[in-house]
Amino acid sequence: MRYAKVALGLPINRLFDYSVPEALASGCGVGARVLVPFAKRNLIGYVTGLASKTNIPEVKSILKLIDSKPILSKEFLELTKIVSDYYCSSWGQAIESGLPAGIRKGMPINLMNCPDEIAERKSGDFQVSFVRGDSLAERLKIYSTDIDKALEQKKSVIILSPEIKLCLELFELLKQGQPH
């Protein structure tokens, strides 16, 4: 039996142990979003670690994996742990402070590993697209189609970047009109 160490977006500074059902074992890794029972409700949690045993006598099981594979990177989890320690918040709260609202609320995301594949989820009037690729220019070529569609429909576009250096590079590429 495997156990997941789960951070919840609550002002409780500890991780909670949940058993990983056999049916979910292949997709449940560090960085996964999971639906777990907590008190009298079900909450979204974030797997921060896995263990082969636990000291908790009666462990509840993970109810559901939200995504087909983990979406939170090791670097993101490490950064949010530092933020949690520095600002005296729970790790779950720090994780949630770094995520868009749709992801915090459980909107499923499927990340693709190839720049030719795009993961998209539409919810109401907004769409979220994630692309993993080798270079920013390659990823921007794929994003440009979505950007053009949104602008043609008189909608706005928000582009998030994980670091300032990439933001500046992205800004320059967009300013130059590339990759159009």
Short mmCIF file of N, CA and C in Angstrom, two decimals:
data_model
loop_
_atom_site.label_atom_id
_atom_site.label_comp_id
_atom_site.label_asym_id
_atom_site.label_seq_id
_atom_site.Cartn_x
_atom_site.Cartn_y
_atom_site.Cartn_z
N MET A 1 0.85 -1.18 0.00
CA MET A 1 0.00 0.00 0.00
C MET A 1 0.89 1.24 0.00
N ARG A 2 0.55 2.20 -0.85
CA ARG A 2 1.26 3.47 -0.88
C ARG A 2 0.41 4.54 -0.22
N TYR A 3 1.10 5.51 0.35
CA TYR A 3 0.43 6.63 1.00
C TYR A 3 0.94 7.93 0.41
N ALA A 4 0.03 8.86 0.23
CA ALA A 4 0.38 10.17 -0.30
C ALA A 4 0.38 11.19 0.83
N LYS A 5 1.39 12.04 0.83
CA LYS A 5 1.45 13.18 1.74
C LYS A 5 0.78 14.33 0.99
N VAL A 6 -0.34 14.81 1.51
CA VAL A 6 -1.17 15.77 0.79
C VAL A 6 -1.22 17.10 1.53
N ALA A 7 -0.94 18.18 0.79
CA ALA A 7 -1.08 19.54 1.32
C ALA A 7 -2.46 20.05 0.92
N LEU A 8 -3.15 20.64 1.87
CA LEU A 8 -4.47 21.22 1.61
C LEU A 8 -4.41 22.74 1.76
N GLY A 9 -5.22 23.44 1.01
CA GLY A 9 -5.24 24.90 1.05
C GLY A 9 -5.97 25.44 2.25
N LEU A 10 -5.64 24.93 3.41
CA LEU A 10 -6.25 25.35 4.66
C LEU A 10 -5.18 25.95 5.57
N PRO A 11 -5.57 26.79 6.52
CA PRO A 11 -4.57 27.36 7.44
C PRO A 11 -4.13 26.38 8.53
N ILE A 12 -3.78 25.17 8.09
CA ILE A 12 -3.30 24.12 8.99
C ILE A 12 -1.92 23.72 8.48
N ASN A 13 -0.90 23.99 9.26
CA ASN A 13 0.46 23.81 8.78
C ASN A 13 0.95 22.38 8.99
N ARG A 14 0.39 21.47 8.22
CA ARG A 14 0.83 20.08 8.24
C ARG A 14 0.35 19.39 6.98
N LEU A 15 0.96 18.25 6.69
CA LEU A 15 0.54 17.42 5.57
C LEU A 15 -0.37 16.32 6.10
N PHE A 16 -1.24 15.82 5.27
CA PHE A 16 -2.17 14.78 5.66
C PHE A 16 -1.89 13.52 4.85
N ASP A 17 -1.94 12.37 5.51
CA ASP A 17 -1.69 11.09 4.85
C ASP A 17 -3.00 10.53 4.31
N TYR A 18 -2.96 10.09 3.05
CA TYR A 18 -4.09 9.42 2.40
C TYR A 18 -3.56 8.19 1.69
N SER A 19 -4.32 7.11 1.75
CA SER A 19 -3.90 5.92 1.01
C SER A 19 -4.21 6.12 -0.47
N VAL A 20 -3.37 5.53 -1.29
CA VAL A 20 -3.54 5.62 -2.75
C VAL A 20 -4.19 4.32 -3.22
N PRO A 21 -5.44 4.37 -3.66
CA PRO A 21 -6.09 3.15 -4.15
C PRO A 21 -5.32 2.57 -5.34
N GLU A 22 -5.33 1.27 -5.47
CA GLU A 22 -4.59 0.59 -6.53
C GLU A 22 -4.97 1.13 -7.91
N ALA A 23 -6.23 1.44 -8.11
CA ALA A 23 -6.69 1.93 -9.41
C ALA A 23 -6.10 3.29 -9.76
N LEU A 24 -5.65 4.05 -8.76
CA LEU A 24 -5.10 5.39 -9.00
C LEU A 24 -3.57 5.42 -8.91
N ALA A 25 -2.96 4.31 -8.55
CA ALA A 25 -1.53 4.28 -8.24
C ALA A 25 -0.65 4.74 -9.40
N SER A 26 -0.99 4.39 -10.63
CA SER A 26 -0.11 4.72 -11.75
C SER A 26 -0.06 6.22 -12.03
N GLY A 27 -1.14 6.95 -11.77
CA GLY A 27 -1.16 8.39 -12.05
C GLY A 27 -0.90 9.27 -10.85
N CYS A 28 -0.80 8.66 -9.67
CA CYS A 28 -0.64 9.45 -8.44
C CYS A 28 0.84 9.59 -8.11
N GLY A 29 1.39 10.73 -8.44
CA GLY A 29 2.78 11.01 -8.14
C GLY A 29 2.92 12.36 -7.47
N VAL A 30 4.12 12.70 -7.10
CA VAL A 30 4.38 14.01 -6.50
C VAL A 30 4.01 15.07 -7.53
N GLY A 31 3.21 16.04 -7.11
CA GLY A 31 2.74 17.10 -7.99
C GLY A 31 1.33 16.88 -8.51
N ALA A 32 0.72 15.77 -8.15
CA ALA A 32 -0.64 15.48 -8.60
C ALA A 32 -1.66 16.26 -7.77
N ARG A 33 -2.74 16.63 -8.43
CA ARG A 33 -3.89 17.20 -7.71
C ARG A 33 -4.86 16.06 -7.46
N VAL A 34 -5.37 15.99 -6.23
CA VAL A 34 -6.26 14.90 -5.85
C VAL A 34 -7.47 15.45 -5.12
N LEU A 35 -8.56 14.69 -5.18
CA LEU A 35 -9.75 15.01 -4.40
C LEU A 35 -9.74 14.09 -3.20
N VAL A 36 -9.80 14.68 -1.99
CA VAL A 36 -9.71 13.89 -0.76
C VAL A 36 -10.83 14.27 0.20
N PRO A 37 -11.25 13.31 1.03
CA PRO A 37 -12.23 13.65 2.06
C PRO A 37 -11.52 14.34 3.23
N PHE A 38 -12.12 15.41 3.72
CA PHE A 38 -11.56 16.11 4.87
C PHE A 38 -12.73 16.64 5.69
N ALA A 39 -12.79 16.22 6.95
CA ALA A 39 -13.93 16.54 7.82
C ALA A 39 -15.19 16.04 7.10
N LYS A 40 -16.13 16.93 6.85
CA LYS A 40 -17.39 16.49 6.22
C LYS A 40 -17.50 16.97 4.78
N ARG A 41 -16.37 17.24 4.15
CA ARG A 41 -16.41 17.72 2.76
C ARG A 41 -15.24 17.12 1.98
N ASN A 42 -15.30 17.29 0.70
CA ASN A 42 -14.22 16.85 -0.18
C ASN A 42 -13.44 18.07 -0.64
N LEU A 43 -12.11 17.99 -0.55
CA LEU A 43 -11.25 19.11 -0.91
C LEU A 43 -10.22 18.70 -1.95
N ILE A 44 -9.73 19.70 -2.67
CA ILE A 44 -8.63 19.47 -3.60
C ILE A 44 -7.34 19.58 -2.80
N GLY A 45 -6.46 18.60 -2.98
CA GLY A 45 -5.17 18.60 -2.31
C GLY A 45 -4.06 18.39 -3.32
N TYR A 46 -2.83 18.54 -2.84
CA TYR A 46 -1.66 18.49 -3.71
C TYR A 46 -0.68 17.47 -3.13
N VAL A 47 -0.33 16.46 -3.89
CA VAL A 47 0.57 15.42 -3.41
C VAL A 47 1.99 15.99 -3.39
N THR A 48 2.58 16.01 -2.19
CA THR A 48 3.94 16.54 -2.03
C THR A 48 4.96 15.44 -1.77
N GLY A 49 4.49 14.23 -1.54
CA GLY A 49 5.39 13.12 -1.29
C GLY A 49 4.62 11.81 -1.25
N LEU A 50 5.35 10.71 -1.35
CA LEU A 50 4.77 9.37 -1.28
C LEU A 50 5.56 8.56 -0.27
N ALA A 51 4.88 7.64 0.40
CA ALA A 51 5.54 6.81 1.41
C ALA A 51 4.95 5.40 1.35
N SER A 52 5.70 4.45 1.87
CA SER A 52 5.22 3.07 1.89
C SER A 52 4.51 2.73 3.19
N LYS A 53 4.63 3.61 4.20
CA LYS A 53 3.91 3.38 5.46
C LYS A 53 3.54 4.71 6.10
N THR A 54 2.65 4.62 7.08
CA THR A 54 2.17 5.80 7.78
C THR A 54 1.99 5.48 9.26
N ASN A 55 2.02 6.50 10.08
CA ASN A 55 1.78 6.32 11.52
C ASN A 55 0.32 6.58 11.89
N ILE A 56 -0.48 6.96 10.92
CA ILE A 56 -1.89 7.26 11.17
C ILE A 56 -2.67 5.95 11.22
N PRO A 57 -3.42 5.70 12.31
CA PRO A 57 -4.12 4.41 12.44
C PRO A 57 -5.23 4.20 11.41
N GLU A 58 -6.08 5.20 11.17
CA GLU A 58 -7.18 5.06 10.22
C GLU A 58 -7.01 6.08 9.11
N VAL A 59 -6.45 5.63 8.01
CA VAL A 59 -6.15 6.52 6.89
C VAL A 59 -7.28 6.47 5.87
N LYS A 60 -7.74 7.64 5.48
CA LYS A 60 -8.75 7.72 4.43
C LYS A 60 -8.06 7.61 3.08
N SER A 61 -8.84 7.24 2.06
CA SER A 61 -8.29 7.06 0.72
C SER A 61 -8.52 8.29 -0.15
N ILE A 62 -7.63 8.48 -1.10
CA ILE A 62 -7.83 9.50 -2.13
C ILE A 62 -9.07 9.08 -2.92
N LEU A 63 -9.94 10.03 -3.18
CA LEU A 63 -11.18 9.73 -3.90
C LEU A 63 -10.98 9.73 -5.41
N LYS A 64 -10.13 10.67 -5.89
CA LYS A 64 -10.03 10.85 -7.33
C LYS A 64 -8.76 11.60 -7.69
N LEU A 65 -8.15 11.26 -8.81
CA LEU A 65 -7.08 12.05 -9.41
C LEU A 65 -7.76 13.08 -10.32
N ILE A 66 -7.36 14.32 -10.21
CA ILE A 66 -7.99 15.35 -11.03
C ILE A 66 -7.39 15.37 -12.44
N ASP A 67 -6.10 15.10 -12.55
CA ASP A 67 -5.43 15.13 -13.85
C ASP A 67 -4.89 13.74 -14.18
N SER A 68 -4.63 13.50 -15.46
CA SER A 68 -4.14 12.19 -15.87
C SER A 68 -2.71 11.93 -15.41
N LYS A 69 -1.95 13.02 -15.14
CA LYS A 69 -0.61 12.89 -14.58
C LYS A 69 -0.31 14.14 -13.76
N PRO A 70 0.68 14.09 -12.88
CA PRO A 70 0.98 15.25 -12.03
C PRO A 70 1.26 16.51 -12.87
N ILE A 71 0.74 17.66 -12.40
CA ILE A 71 0.94 18.91 -13.14
C ILE A 71 1.84 19.91 -12.42
N LEU A 72 2.10 19.69 -11.14
CA LEU A 72 2.95 20.62 -10.38
C LEU A 72 4.39 20.10 -10.39
N SER A 73 5.30 20.93 -10.86
CA SER A 73 6.70 20.51 -10.98
C SER A 73 7.39 20.48 -9.62
N LYS A 74 8.49 19.76 -9.58
CA LYS A 74 9.31 19.70 -8.37
C LYS A 74 9.77 21.10 -7.97
N GLU A 75 10.16 21.90 -8.95
CA GLU A 75 10.63 23.27 -8.69
C GLU A 75 9.51 24.14 -8.11
N PHE A 76 8.30 23.99 -8.64
CA PHE A 76 7.16 24.75 -8.12
C PHE A 76 6.89 24.36 -6.67
N LEU A 77 6.92 23.07 -6.37
CA LEU A 77 6.69 22.62 -5.00
C LEU A 77 7.78 23.12 -4.06
N GLU A 78 9.03 23.08 -4.51
CA GLU A 78 10.13 23.58 -3.67
C GLU A 78 9.97 25.07 -3.40
N LEU A 79 9.62 25.84 -4.43
CA LEU A 79 9.42 27.28 -4.26
C LEU A 79 8.28 27.57 -3.29
N THR A 80 7.16 26.86 -3.44
CA THR A 80 6.03 27.12 -2.55
C THR A 80 6.33 26.69 -1.11
N LYS A 81 7.19 25.71 -0.94
CA LYS A 81 7.59 25.32 0.43
C LYS A 81 8.40 26.45 1.06
N ILE A 82 9.29 27.06 0.30
CA ILE A 82 10.06 28.20 0.80
C ILE A 82 9.13 29.36 1.14
N VAL A 83 8.17 29.65 0.26
CA VAL A 83 7.19 30.72 0.50
C VAL A 83 6.40 30.42 1.77
N SER A 84 5.98 29.18 1.92
CA SER A 84 5.23 28.76 3.10
C SER A 84 6.01 29.00 4.39
N ASP A 85 7.27 28.60 4.39
CA ASP A 85 8.10 28.78 5.57
C ASP A 85 8.35 30.27 5.86
N TYR A 86 8.63 31.03 4.83
CA TYR A 86 8.95 32.45 5.00
C TYR A 86 7.75 33.25 5.51
N TYR A 87 6.57 32.97 4.94
CA TYR A 87 5.38 33.75 5.30
C TYR A 87 4.52 33.08 6.38
N CYS A 88 5.01 32.01 6.95
CA CYS A 88 4.29 31.31 8.04
C CYS A 88 2.87 30.93 7.62
N SER A 89 2.75 30.39 6.44
CA SER A 89 1.46 29.89 5.96
C SER A 89 1.57 28.39 5.79
N SER A 90 0.46 27.75 5.56
CA SER A 90 0.53 26.31 5.28
C SER A 90 1.07 26.12 3.87
N TRP A 91 1.65 24.95 3.63
CA TRP A 91 2.19 24.67 2.31
C TRP A 91 1.07 24.67 1.28
N GLY A 92 -0.08 24.14 1.65
CA GLY A 92 -1.23 24.12 0.73
C GLY A 92 -1.67 25.52 0.34
N GLN A 93 -1.67 26.44 1.29
CA GLN A 93 -2.03 27.83 0.97
C GLN A 93 -1.01 28.45 0.02
N ALA A 94 0.27 28.17 0.25
CA ALA A 94 1.31 28.70 -0.63
C ALA A 94 1.18 28.13 -2.04
N ILE A 95 0.88 26.84 -2.14
CA ILE A 95 0.67 26.23 -3.45
C ILE A 95 -0.48 26.92 -4.16
N GLU A 96 -1.59 27.08 -3.47
CA GLU A 96 -2.76 27.69 -4.09
C GLU A 96 -2.54 29.15 -4.47
N SER A 97 -1.69 29.85 -3.74
CA SER A 97 -1.44 31.25 -4.08
C SER A 97 -0.69 31.37 -5.41
N GLY A 98 -0.04 30.30 -5.84
CA GLY A 98 0.70 30.32 -7.10
C GLY A 98 -0.05 29.72 -8.27
N LEU A 99 -1.30 29.35 -8.07
CA LEU A 99 -2.07 28.71 -9.14
C LEU A 99 -3.22 29.60 -9.62
N PRO A 100 -3.53 29.53 -10.91
CA PRO A 100 -4.72 30.25 -11.40
C PRO A 100 -5.99 29.69 -10.75
N ALA A 101 -7.02 30.51 -10.66
CA ALA A 101 -8.26 30.13 -9.98
C ALA A 101 -8.86 28.84 -10.53
N GLY A 102 -8.87 28.68 -11.84
CA GLY A 102 -9.46 27.48 -12.43
C GLY A 102 -8.78 26.22 -11.97
N ILE A 103 -7.47 26.26 -11.85
CA ILE A 103 -6.72 25.08 -11.41
C ILE A 103 -6.96 24.84 -9.93
N ARG A 104 -7.04 25.91 -9.13
CA ARG A 104 -7.34 25.76 -7.70
C ARG A 104 -8.71 25.13 -7.49
N LYS A 105 -9.64 25.45 -8.38
CA LYS A 105 -11.01 24.94 -8.24
C LYS A 105 -11.21 23.57 -8.84
N GLY A 106 -10.16 22.98 -9.43
CA GLY A 106 -10.27 21.61 -9.90
C GLY A 106 -10.47 21.44 -11.39
N MET A 107 -10.30 22.51 -12.17
CA MET A 107 -10.42 22.36 -13.62
C MET A 107 -9.35 21.39 -14.10
N PRO A 108 -9.73 20.30 -14.77
CA PRO A 108 -8.73 19.32 -15.19
C PRO A 108 -7.82 19.86 -16.28
N ILE A 109 -6.55 19.51 -16.21
CA ILE A 109 -5.55 19.93 -17.19
C ILE A 109 -4.81 18.68 -17.64
N ASN A 110 -4.57 18.57 -18.92
CA ASN A 110 -3.73 17.49 -19.44
C ASN A 110 -2.51 18.14 -20.07
N LEU A 111 -1.36 17.95 -19.46
CA LEU A 111 -0.12 18.52 -20.01
C LEU A 111 0.44 17.60 -21.07
N MET A 112 0.91 18.19 -22.14
CA MET A 112 1.53 17.43 -23.21
C MET A 112 3.04 17.66 -23.15
N ASN A 113 3.80 16.69 -23.55
CA ASN A 113 5.25 16.81 -23.51
C ASN A 113 5.85 17.32 -24.81
N CYS A 114 5.11 17.30 -25.85
CA CYS A 114 5.62 17.67 -27.16
C CYS A 114 5.03 19.01 -27.58
N PRO A 115 5.84 19.90 -28.18
CA PRO A 115 5.31 21.20 -28.57
C PRO A 115 4.24 21.12 -29.64
N ASP A 116 4.14 19.99 -30.34
CA ASP A 116 3.10 19.85 -31.36
C ASP A 116 1.75 19.50 -30.77
N GLU A 117 1.74 19.13 -29.49
CA GLU A 117 0.49 18.78 -28.84
C GLU A 117 0.12 19.89 -27.86
N ILE A 118 -1.13 20.24 -27.83
CA ILE A 118 -1.59 21.32 -26.97
C ILE A 118 -2.62 20.75 -26.01
N ALA A 119 -2.51 21.14 -24.75
CA ALA A 119 -3.52 20.77 -23.76
C ALA A 119 -4.42 21.97 -23.57
N GLU A 120 -5.69 21.80 -23.80
CA GLU A 120 -6.63 22.90 -23.66
C GLU A 120 -7.81 22.47 -22.82
N ARG A 121 -8.31 23.38 -22.05
CA ARG A 121 -9.54 23.17 -21.30
C ARG A 121 -10.34 24.45 -21.40
N LYS A 122 -11.59 24.32 -21.78
CA LYS A 122 -12.47 25.47 -21.85
C LYS A 122 -13.43 25.40 -20.68
N SER A 123 -13.66 26.54 -20.08
CA SER A 123 -14.58 26.62 -18.95
C SER A 123 -15.27 27.97 -19.00
N GLY A 124 -16.54 27.96 -19.30
CA GLY A 124 -17.26 29.23 -19.40
C GLY A 124 -16.71 30.06 -20.53
N ASP A 125 -16.33 31.29 -20.24
CA ASP A 125 -15.83 32.20 -21.26
C ASP A 125 -14.31 32.23 -21.36
N PHE A 126 -13.63 31.35 -20.67
CA PHE A 126 -12.17 31.40 -20.79
C PHE A 126 -11.61 30.03 -21.17
N GLN A 127 -10.42 30.08 -21.73
CA GLN A 127 -9.73 28.88 -22.16
C GLN A 127 -8.30 28.93 -21.62
N VAL A 128 -7.81 27.80 -21.16
CA VAL A 128 -6.45 27.70 -20.66
C VAL A 128 -5.70 26.74 -21.57
N SER A 129 -4.52 27.14 -22.03
CA SER A 129 -3.69 26.28 -22.87
C SER A 129 -2.32 26.15 -22.24
N PHE A 130 -1.80 24.93 -22.22
CA PHE A 130 -0.46 24.68 -21.71
C PHE A 130 0.32 23.94 -22.79
N VAL A 131 1.55 24.39 -23.04
CA VAL A 131 2.41 23.73 -24.02
C VAL A 131 3.78 23.58 -23.40
N ARG A 132 4.35 22.40 -23.56
CA ARG A 132 5.74 22.18 -23.14
C ARG A 132 6.57 22.04 -24.41
N GLY A 133 7.62 22.83 -24.51
CA GLY A 133 8.47 22.76 -25.69
C GLY A 133 9.88 23.19 -25.35
N ASP A 134 10.78 23.00 -26.29
CA ASP A 134 12.18 23.29 -26.05
C ASP A 134 12.47 24.78 -25.97
N SER A 135 11.88 25.57 -26.86
CA SER A 135 12.19 27.00 -26.85
C SER A 135 10.92 27.81 -26.73
N LEU A 136 11.08 29.02 -26.23
CA LEU A 136 9.94 29.92 -26.10
C LEU A 136 9.35 30.24 -27.46
N ALA A 137 10.18 30.44 -28.46
CA ALA A 137 9.68 30.75 -29.80
C ALA A 137 8.81 29.62 -30.34
N GLU A 138 9.21 28.35 -30.11
CA GLU A 138 8.39 27.21 -30.54
C GLU A 138 7.04 27.20 -29.85
N ARG A 139 7.06 27.44 -28.55
CA ARG A 139 5.80 27.45 -27.79
C ARG A 139 4.93 28.61 -28.24
N LEU A 140 5.54 29.76 -28.50
CA LEU A 140 4.77 30.94 -28.90
C LEU A 140 4.11 30.74 -30.26
N LYS A 141 4.73 29.97 -31.15
CA LYS A 141 4.10 29.67 -32.44
C LYS A 141 2.77 28.97 -32.23
N ILE A 142 2.77 28.05 -31.29
CA ILE A 142 1.54 27.31 -31.00
C ILE A 142 0.52 28.23 -30.32
N TYR A 143 0.98 29.02 -29.36
CA TYR A 143 0.08 29.93 -28.65
C TYR A 143 -0.49 31.01 -29.57
N SER A 144 0.27 31.40 -30.60
CA SER A 144 -0.16 32.53 -31.43
C SER A 144 -1.52 32.29 -32.07
N THR A 145 -1.85 31.06 -32.40
CA THR A 145 -3.16 30.76 -32.97
C THR A 145 -4.26 31.12 -31.97
N ASP A 146 -4.08 30.71 -30.71
CA ASP A 146 -5.07 31.04 -29.68
C ASP A 146 -5.13 32.54 -29.43
N ILE A 147 -3.98 33.19 -29.44
CA ILE A 147 -3.92 34.64 -29.22
C ILE A 147 -4.69 35.35 -30.33
N ASP A 148 -4.43 34.97 -31.59
CA ASP A 148 -5.10 35.60 -32.73
C ASP A 148 -6.61 35.41 -32.65
N LYS A 149 -7.05 34.20 -32.32
CA LYS A 149 -8.50 33.92 -32.22
C LYS A 149 -9.14 34.81 -31.15
N ALA A 150 -8.49 34.90 -30.01
CA ALA A 150 -9.05 35.71 -28.91
C ALA A 150 -9.12 37.18 -29.30
N LEU A 151 -8.08 37.69 -29.91
CA LEU A 151 -8.07 39.10 -30.29
C LEU A 151 -9.09 39.39 -31.39
N GLU A 152 -9.28 38.46 -32.33
CA GLU A 152 -10.31 38.64 -33.37
C GLU A 152 -11.70 38.71 -32.76
N GLN A 153 -11.91 38.01 -31.65
CA GLN A 153 -13.21 38.01 -30.97
C GLN A 153 -13.32 39.14 -29.95
N LYS A 154 -12.37 40.07 -29.99
CA LYS A 154 -12.34 41.22 -29.08
C LYS A 154 -12.25 40.78 -27.62
N LYS A 155 -11.54 39.68 -27.39
CA LYS A 155 -11.30 39.18 -26.04
C LYS A 155 -9.88 39.52 -25.63
N SER A 156 -9.60 39.40 -24.36
CA SER A 156 -8.25 39.68 -23.88
C SER A 156 -7.46 38.38 -23.71
N VAL A 157 -6.16 38.54 -23.62
CA VAL A 157 -5.25 37.40 -23.49
C VAL A 157 -4.31 37.68 -22.33
N ILE A 158 -4.13 36.68 -21.48
CA ILE A 158 -3.15 36.77 -20.40
C ILE A 158 -2.14 35.66 -20.64
N ILE A 159 -0.87 36.03 -20.66
CA ILE A 159 0.20 35.05 -20.83
C ILE A 159 1.01 35.05 -19.54
N LEU A 160 1.11 33.89 -18.91
CA LEU A 160 1.87 33.76 -17.67
C LEU A 160 3.20 33.09 -17.97
N SER A 161 4.24 33.58 -17.36
CA SER A 161 5.57 33.02 -17.54
C SER A 161 6.19 32.76 -16.18
N PRO A 162 6.94 31.67 -16.03
CA PRO A 162 7.48 31.31 -14.72
C PRO A 162 8.64 32.16 -14.22
N GLU A 163 9.25 32.96 -15.09
CA GLU A 163 10.38 33.76 -14.62
C GLU A 163 10.51 35.04 -15.44
N ILE A 164 11.11 36.05 -14.84
CA ILE A 164 11.21 37.37 -15.46
C ILE A 164 11.99 37.31 -16.77
N LYS A 165 13.07 36.56 -16.81
CA LYS A 165 13.88 36.47 -18.03
C LYS A 165 13.01 36.02 -19.21
N LEU A 166 12.16 35.02 -18.98
CA LEU A 166 11.28 34.55 -20.04
C LEU A 166 10.23 35.59 -20.39
N CYS A 167 9.78 36.35 -19.43
CA CYS A 167 8.80 37.41 -19.69
C CYS A 167 9.39 38.44 -20.65
N LEU A 168 10.63 38.83 -20.40
CA LEU A 168 11.27 39.82 -21.26
C LEU A 168 11.47 39.28 -22.67
N GLU A 169 11.89 38.02 -22.77
CA GLU A 169 12.07 37.39 -24.08
C GLU A 169 10.72 37.29 -24.81
N LEU A 170 9.69 36.89 -24.08
CA LEU A 170 8.35 36.78 -24.63
C LEU A 170 7.86 38.14 -25.12
N PHE A 171 8.07 39.18 -24.32
CA PHE A 171 7.67 40.53 -24.68
C PHE A 171 8.34 40.95 -25.98
N GLU A 172 9.64 40.67 -26.11
CA GLU A 172 10.37 41.04 -27.32
C GLU A 172 9.84 40.30 -28.54
N LEU A 173 9.56 39.00 -28.39
CA LEU A 173 9.02 38.23 -29.51
C LEU A 173 7.65 38.76 -29.93
N LEU A 174 6.80 39.07 -28.96
CA LEU A 174 5.48 39.61 -29.29
C LEU A 174 5.58 40.99 -29.92
N LYS A 175 6.49 41.81 -29.41
CA LYS A 175 6.69 43.17 -29.93
C LYS A 175 7.17 43.12 -31.39
N GLN A 176 8.00 42.13 -31.71
CA GLN A 176 8.53 42.00 -33.07
C GLN A 176 7.50 41.40 -34.02
N GLY A 177 6.36 40.99 -33.47
CA GLY A 177 5.35 40.39 -34.33
C GLY A 177 5.60 38.94 -34.64
N GLN A 178 6.53 38.33 -33.95
CA GLN A 178 6.80 36.91 -34.17
C GLN A 178 5.91 36.12 -33.26
N PRO A 179 5.57 34.97 -33.61
CA PRO A 179 5.97 34.21 -34.78
C PRO A 179 5.00 34.35 -35.94
N HIS A 180 4.18 35.38 -35.98
CA HIS A 180 3.12 35.52 -37.01
C HIS A 180 3.67 35.54 -38.41
#
